[in-house]
Amino acid sequence: MTRLPGPRTTFAARVRDVANRLSLRYGRPRRSPHRTDPLGNLILTILSQNTTDGNRDRAFAALMGRFPTFPLLGAASSRSVEEAIRVGGLARAKAKAILAALSRIHRERGEYSLDFLAGMPLAEARDYLTSFSGVGVKTANVVLLFSFGKEAFPVDTHILRVTKRLGWVSPSADLSRAALLLEPQVPRGESMPLHINLIRLGREICSPRKPLCPECPLLPVCPEGQRRTGVRRSPTG
Ligand code: SF4
């Protein structure tokens, strides 16, 4: 049984409580193996913009099939990269972003690698990644969390919707603002499980149009769910 945080509970304690509730429902997800190489992860995350996970993975597989090493990819023409990733949509913009990132990394570091970010503080590493065209806070945070294990907290559209309904971020907050606001509130070691479990909740239960509030493990602590169902928070959740 999960205890509800009291009325004077801090924001961080509310975040921990939600993380615990989601872990009880979904378990503690492990890091996905294909998300470990930082530069491959950056490319994968650029490919994930405005498309499904399936099309992102198909585009990534096609790209790596055609250009199996980063030097080969870095030397490729924009048109050939565009052709390889067409299945993921926005191919021209994504090809441009990928090639610009590879070119700059090689020019500045003398190799195709982002490993140097491991020793950089989180905010500095994020500033470096977001200085690339086509790389926003969400993309940077995915790389920093999944490839380096830093305590970054990527916020996607599912997490934004759920956290707005929980009252954690303002209704007008965008992905970047929500990520930077939530990051310091997430307990150490919870960024990855909370990120993955909130996305799962958003996909399976807290959908945009018809959230299944009566089935939701967060109903006892969710103002929006209680408004929709008329159920008031219970003493034990
Ligand atoms: Fe979403 Fe309803 Fe759960 Fe709140 S209680 S997080 S609105 S599904």
mmCIF file of C-alpha atoms and ligand atoms in Angstrom:
data_model
loop_
_atom_site.group_PDB
_atom_site.id
_atom_site.type_symbol
_atom_site.label_atom_id
_atom_site.label_comp_id
_atom_site.label_asym_id
_atom_site.label_seq_id
_atom_site.Cartn_x
_atom_site.Cartn_y
_atom_site.Cartn_z
ATOM 1 C CA MET A 1 0.000 0.000 0.000
ATOM 2 C CA THR A 2 1.388 3.421 -0.947
ATOM 3 C CA ARG A 3 1.150 6.258 1.577
ATOM 4 C CA LEU A 4 -0.037 9.591 0.275
ATOM 5 C CA PRO A 5 2.298 12.500 0.769
ATOM 6 C CA GLY A 6 0.834 14.913 3.339
ATOM 7 C CA PRO A 7 -0.521 18.374 2.493
ATOM 8 C CA ARG A 8 2.819 20.089 3.265
ATOM 9 C CA THR A 9 4.806 17.616 1.219
ATOM 10 C CA THR A 10 7.550 19.070 -0.943
ATOM 11 C CA PHE A 11 7.439 18.901 -4.707
ATOM 12 C CA ALA A 12 10.332 16.411 -4.690
ATOM 13 C CA ALA A 13 8.419 14.119 -2.304
ATOM 14 C CA ARG A 14 5.379 14.202 -4.614
ATOM 15 C CA VAL A 15 7.592 13.251 -7.547
ATOM 16 C CA ARG A 16 9.082 10.386 -5.536
ATOM 17 C CA ASP A 17 5.601 9.221 -4.562
ATOM 18 C CA VAL A 18 4.511 9.108 -8.213
ATOM 19 C CA ALA A 19 7.735 7.301 -9.180
ATOM 20 C CA ASN A 20 6.975 4.691 -6.491
ATOM 21 C CA ARG A 21 3.377 4.255 -7.647
ATOM 22 C CA LEU A 22 4.477 3.752 -11.244
ATOM 23 C CA SER A 23 7.209 1.292 -10.226
ATOM 24 C CA LEU A 24 4.610 -0.718 -8.332
ATOM 25 C CA ARG A 25 2.393 -0.838 -11.449
ATOM 26 C CA TYR A 26 5.014 -1.235 -14.179
ATOM 27 C CA GLY A 27 8.210 -2.351 -12.432
ATOM 28 C CA ARG A 28 11.650 -0.744 -12.870
ATOM 29 C CA PRO A 29 12.580 -0.618 -16.562
ATOM 30 C CA ARG A 30 16.145 -1.281 -17.591
ATOM 31 C CA ARG A 31 18.202 0.772 -20.003
ATOM 32 C CA SER A 32 17.564 -0.129 -23.632
ATOM 33 C CA PRO A 33 20.803 -1.553 -25.145
ATOM 34 C CA HIS A 34 20.521 0.310 -28.458
ATOM 35 C CA ARG A 35 20.553 3.589 -26.580
ATOM 36 C CA THR A 36 24.058 3.286 -25.178
ATOM 37 C CA ASP A 37 26.426 4.640 -27.868
ATOM 38 C CA PRO A 38 26.252 8.445 -27.465
ATOM 39 C CA LEU A 39 26.712 9.446 -31.118
ATOM 40 C CA GLY A 40 24.413 6.686 -32.387
ATOM 41 C CA ASN A 41 21.940 7.753 -29.719
ATOM 42 C CA LEU A 42 22.111 11.387 -30.879
ATOM 43 C CA ILE A 43 21.388 10.294 -34.460
ATOM 44 C CA LEU A 44 18.591 7.973 -33.320
ATOM 45 C CA THR A 45 17.031 10.769 -31.291
ATOM 46 C CA ILE A 46 17.194 13.228 -34.191
ATOM 47 C CA LEU A 47 15.445 10.552 -36.267
ATOM 48 C CA SER A 48 12.743 10.167 -33.605
ATOM 49 C CA GLN A 49 11.361 13.676 -34.079
ATOM 50 C CA ASN A 50 7.762 13.753 -35.296
ATOM 51 C CA THR A 51 7.503 10.051 -36.076
ATOM 52 C CA THR A 52 6.658 6.732 -34.450
ATOM 53 C CA ASP A 53 9.221 4.562 -32.664
ATOM 54 C CA GLY A 54 8.797 1.954 -35.413
ATOM 55 C CA ASN A 55 9.590 4.378 -38.248
ATOM 56 C CA ARG A 56 12.461 5.878 -36.257
ATOM 57 C CA ASP A 57 13.981 2.410 -35.823
ATOM 58 C CA ARG A 58 13.441 1.566 -39.506
ATOM 59 C CA ALA A 59 15.119 4.816 -40.555
ATOM 60 C CA PHE A 60 18.053 4.208 -38.191
ATOM 61 C CA ALA A 61 18.505 0.617 -39.403
ATOM 62 C CA ALA A 62 18.392 1.759 -43.042
ATOM 63 C CA LEU A 63 20.913 4.532 -42.356
ATOM 64 C CA MET A 64 23.343 2.263 -40.512
ATOM 65 C CA GLY A 65 22.866 -0.439 -43.152
ATOM 66 C CA ARG A 66 23.917 1.972 -45.877
ATOM 67 C CA PHE A 67 26.632 3.772 -43.877
ATOM 68 C CA PRO A 68 27.885 1.250 -41.281
ATOM 69 C CA THR A 69 30.512 3.556 -39.714
ATOM 70 C CA PHE A 70 30.412 7.197 -38.622
ATOM 71 C CA PRO A 71 33.263 8.208 -41.009
ATOM 72 C CA LEU A 72 31.277 6.728 -43.932
ATOM 73 C CA LEU A 73 28.141 8.518 -42.791
ATOM 74 C CA GLY A 74 30.044 11.763 -42.222
ATOM 75 C CA ALA A 75 31.337 11.663 -45.810
ATOM 76 C CA ALA A 76 27.918 10.881 -47.323
ATOM 77 C CA SER A 77 25.957 13.327 -49.442
ATOM 78 C CA SER A 78 22.901 14.972 -47.991
ATOM 79 C CA ARG A 79 20.743 13.430 -50.715
ATOM 80 C CA SER A 80 21.884 9.847 -49.981
ATOM 81 C CA VAL A 81 21.282 10.281 -46.252
ATOM 82 C CA GLU A 82 17.891 11.761 -47.007
ATOM 83 C CA GLU A 83 16.999 8.744 -49.168
ATOM 84 C CA ALA A 84 18.096 6.301 -46.475
ATOM 85 C CA ILE A 85 15.970 7.859 -43.734
ATOM 86 C CA ARG A 86 12.912 8.791 -45.786
ATOM 87 C CA VAL A 87 10.673 6.305 -43.935
ATOM 88 C CA GLY A 88 10.987 8.444 -40.763
ATOM 89 C CA GLY A 89 9.610 11.647 -42.340
ATOM 90 C CA LEU A 90 11.160 15.159 -42.352
ATOM 91 C CA ALA A 91 14.065 13.493 -44.162
ATOM 92 C CA ARG A 92 15.651 16.671 -45.535
ATOM 93 C CA ALA A 93 15.763 18.473 -42.175
ATOM 94 C CA LYS A 94 16.927 15.367 -40.307
ATOM 95 C CA ALA A 95 19.652 14.564 -42.865
ATOM 96 C CA LYS A 96 20.901 18.133 -42.601
ATOM 97 C CA ALA A 97 20.929 18.006 -38.792
ATOM 98 C CA ILE A 98 22.751 14.640 -38.698
ATOM 99 C CA LEU A 99 25.438 15.656 -41.198
ATOM 100 C CA ALA A 100 25.956 19.065 -39.555
ATOM 101 C CA ALA A 101 26.389 17.409 -36.151
ATOM 102 C CA LEU A 102 28.892 14.838 -37.480
ATOM 103 C CA SER A 103 30.850 17.468 -39.361
ATOM 104 C CA ARG A 104 31.158 19.776 -36.360
ATOM 105 C CA ILE A 105 32.033 16.994 -33.909
ATOM 106 C CA HIS A 106 34.798 15.762 -36.217
ATOM 107 C CA ARG A 107 36.087 19.281 -36.837
ATOM 108 C CA GLU A 108 36.176 20.172 -33.138
ATOM 109 C CA ARG A 109 37.237 16.834 -31.616
ATOM 110 C CA GLY A 110 39.206 15.191 -34.432
ATOM 111 C CA GLU A 111 37.037 12.060 -34.187
ATOM 112 C CA TYR A 112 33.432 10.960 -34.439
ATOM 113 C CA SER A 113 32.739 10.596 -30.737
ATOM 114 C CA LEU A 114 30.798 12.271 -27.946
ATOM 115 C CA ASP A 115 32.549 10.339 -25.196
ATOM 116 C CA PHE A 116 34.155 13.537 -23.890
ATOM 117 C CA LEU A 117 30.724 14.593 -22.559
ATOM 118 C CA ALA A 118 30.990 11.916 -19.842
ATOM 119 C CA GLY A 119 33.221 14.149 -17.725
ATOM 120 C CA MET A 120 31.210 17.331 -18.260
ATOM 121 C CA PRO A 121 28.661 18.650 -15.740
ATOM 122 C CA LEU A 122 25.071 18.016 -16.821
ATOM 123 C CA ALA A 123 24.121 21.627 -17.660
ATOM 124 C CA GLU A 124 27.328 22.176 -19.645
ATOM 125 C CA ALA A 125 26.896 18.946 -21.606
ATOM 126 C CA ARG A 126 23.288 19.897 -22.379
ATOM 127 C CA ASP A 127 24.361 23.362 -23.546
ATOM 128 C CA TYR A 128 26.900 21.714 -25.861
ATOM 129 C CA LEU A 129 24.350 19.342 -27.413
ATOM 130 C CA THR A 130 21.610 21.949 -27.799
ATOM 131 C CA SER A 131 24.051 24.210 -29.650
ATOM 132 C CA PHE A 132 23.633 21.829 -32.615
ATOM 133 C CA SER A 133 20.951 22.698 -35.112
ATOM 134 C CA GLY A 134 17.956 20.363 -34.772
ATOM 135 C CA VAL A 135 18.902 19.284 -31.226
ATOM 136 C CA GLY A 136 16.555 20.535 -28.512
ATOM 137 C CA VAL A 137 16.490 19.963 -24.765
ATOM 138 C CA LYS A 138 14.533 16.713 -25.130
ATOM 139 C CA THR A 139 17.014 15.218 -27.606
ATOM 140 C CA ALA A 140 19.987 16.319 -25.503
ATOM 141 C CA ASN A 141 18.434 14.915 -22.326
ATOM 142 C CA VAL A 142 17.760 11.543 -23.969
ATOM 143 C CA VAL A 143 21.443 11.270 -24.928
ATOM 144 C CA LEU A 144 22.645 12.418 -21.501
ATOM 145 C CA LEU A 145 20.316 10.071 -19.614
ATOM 146 C CA PHE A 146 20.520 6.914 -21.721
ATOM 147 C CA SER A 147 24.104 7.082 -22.966
ATOM 148 C CA PHE A 148 25.848 8.682 -19.997
ATOM 149 C CA GLY A 149 23.554 7.906 -17.064
ATOM 150 C CA LYS A 150 23.406 11.584 -16.119
ATOM 151 C CA GLU A 151 20.405 12.769 -14.088
ATOM 152 C CA ALA A 152 18.728 14.491 -17.033
ATOM 153 C CA PHE A 153 14.945 14.197 -17.323
ATOM 154 C CA PRO A 154 13.674 14.140 -20.931
ATOM 155 C CA VAL A 155 10.072 15.292 -21.302
ATOM 156 C CA ASP A 156 8.104 14.139 -24.358
ATOM 157 C CA THR A 157 4.487 14.897 -25.252
ATOM 158 C CA HIS A 158 3.172 12.039 -23.082
ATOM 159 C CA ILE A 159 5.108 13.190 -20.017
ATOM 160 C CA LEU A 160 4.102 16.802 -20.621
ATOM 161 C CA ARG A 161 0.412 15.852 -20.739
ATOM 162 C CA VAL A 162 0.578 13.673 -17.604
ATOM 163 C CA THR A 163 2.563 16.208 -15.560
ATOM 164 C CA LYS A 164 0.176 18.991 -16.534
ATOM 165 C CA ARG A 165 -2.739 16.848 -15.327
ATOM 166 C CA LEU A 166 -0.852 16.153 -12.104
ATOM 167 C CA GLY A 167 -0.472 19.905 -11.668
ATOM 168 C CA TRP A 168 3.321 19.702 -11.681
ATOM 169 C CA VAL A 169 3.828 22.130 -14.547
ATOM 170 C CA SER A 170 1.702 25.018 -15.755
ATOM 171 C CA PRO A 171 -0.809 24.433 -18.578
ATOM 172 C CA SER A 172 1.254 26.675 -20.871
ATOM 173 C CA ALA A 173 4.613 24.921 -20.251
ATOM 174 C CA ASP A 174 6.409 23.465 -23.271
ATOM 175 C CA LEU A 175 8.683 20.401 -23.382
ATOM 176 C CA SER A 176 11.883 22.290 -22.569
ATOM 177 C CA ARG A 177 10.456 24.347 -19.734
ATOM 178 C CA ALA A 178 8.836 21.314 -18.144
ATOM 179 C CA ALA A 179 12.085 19.303 -18.406
ATOM 180 C CA LEU A 180 14.194 21.976 -16.725
ATOM 181 C CA LEU A 181 11.598 22.533 -14.000
ATOM 182 C CA LEU A 182 11.162 18.830 -13.199
ATOM 183 C CA GLU A 183 14.810 17.749 -13.446
ATOM 184 C CA PRO A 184 15.920 18.997 -9.989
ATOM 185 C CA GLN A 185 12.816 17.453 -8.371
ATOM 186 C CA VAL A 186 13.428 13.911 -9.618
ATOM 187 C CA PRO A 187 15.171 11.767 -6.969
ATOM 188 C CA ARG A 188 18.626 10.446 -7.856
ATOM 189 C CA GLY A 189 18.413 7.198 -9.778
ATOM 190 C CA GLU A 190 14.753 7.749 -10.705
ATOM 191 C CA SER A 191 15.158 9.758 -13.929
ATOM 192 C CA MET A 192 15.232 6.766 -16.266
ATOM 193 C CA PRO A 193 12.501 4.611 -14.630
ATOM 194 C CA LEU A 194 10.241 7.636 -14.116
ATOM 195 C CA HIS A 195 10.768 8.825 -17.704
ATOM 196 C CA ILE A 196 9.943 5.393 -19.173
ATOM 197 C CA ASN A 197 7.035 4.676 -16.820
ATOM 198 C CA LEU A 198 5.402 8.076 -17.361
ATOM 199 C CA ILE A 199 5.542 7.514 -21.138
ATOM 200 C CA ARG A 200 3.958 4.089 -20.673
ATOM 201 C CA LEU A 201 1.237 5.584 -18.484
ATOM 202 C CA GLY A 202 0.610 8.292 -21.087
ATOM 203 C CA ARG A 203 0.303 5.714 -23.861
ATOM 204 C CA GLU A 204 -1.771 3.117 -22.036
ATOM 205 C CA ILE A 205 -3.889 5.048 -19.514
ATOM 206 C CA CYS A 206 -3.502 8.835 -19.555
ATOM 207 C CA SER A 207 -4.353 9.296 -23.221
ATOM 208 C CA PRO A 208 -4.981 12.756 -24.667
ATOM 209 C CA ARG A 209 -8.748 12.427 -25.177
ATOM 210 C CA LYS A 210 -10.088 9.721 -22.895
ATOM 211 C CA PRO A 211 -7.800 9.053 -19.941
ATOM 212 C CA LEU A 212 -8.760 5.890 -18.041
ATOM 213 C CA CYS A 213 -8.637 7.591 -14.645
ATOM 214 C CA PRO A 214 -10.442 4.879 -12.634
ATOM 215 C CA GLU A 215 -7.669 2.426 -13.662
ATOM 216 C CA CYS A 216 -4.820 4.856 -13.037
ATOM 217 C CA PRO A 217 -2.357 4.272 -10.199
ATOM 218 C CA LEU A 218 -1.958 8.051 -9.902
ATOM 219 C CA LEU A 219 -5.638 8.833 -9.299
ATOM 220 C CA PRO A 220 -5.143 9.303 -5.540
ATOM 221 C CA VAL A 221 -2.649 12.118 -6.201
ATOM 222 C CA CYS A 222 -3.988 13.564 -9.470
ATOM 223 C CA PRO A 223 -6.217 16.682 -9.351
ATOM 224 C CA GLU A 224 -7.316 16.281 -12.971
ATOM 225 C CA GLY A 225 -8.232 12.610 -12.492
ATOM 226 C CA GLN A 226 -10.196 13.456 -9.348
ATOM 227 C CA ARG A 227 -12.013 16.254 -11.168
ATOM 228 C CA ARG A 228 -12.942 13.921 -14.009
ATOM 229 C CA THR A 229 -14.076 11.033 -11.791
ATOM 230 C CA GLY A 230 -15.435 12.936 -8.786
ATOM 231 C CA VAL A 231 -13.239 10.675 -6.618
ATOM 232 C CA ARG A 232 -11.487 12.560 -3.818
ATOM 233 C CA ARG A 233 -8.027 11.593 -2.642
ATOM 234 C CA SER A 234 -8.164 8.744 -0.161
ATOM 235 C CA PRO A 235 -5.972 8.544 2.962
ATOM 236 C CA THR A 236 -3.912 5.617 1.646
ATOM 237 C CA GLY A 237 -4.202 5.631 -2.140
HETATM 238 FE FE1 SF4 B 1 -4.122 10.936 -16.231
HETATM 239 FE FE2 SF4 B 1 -6.405 10.389 -15.001
HETATM 240 FE FE3 SF4 B 1 -4.155 9.193 -14.232
HETATM 241 FE FE4 SF4 B 1 -4.542 11.774 -13.760
HETATM 242 S S1 SF4 B 1 -5.707 10.062 -12.900
HETATM 243 S S2 SF4 B 1 -2.658 10.837 -14.523
HETATM 244 S S3 SF4 B 1 -5.658 12.423 -15.569
HETATM 245 S S4 SF4 B 1 -5.197 8.936 -16.204
#
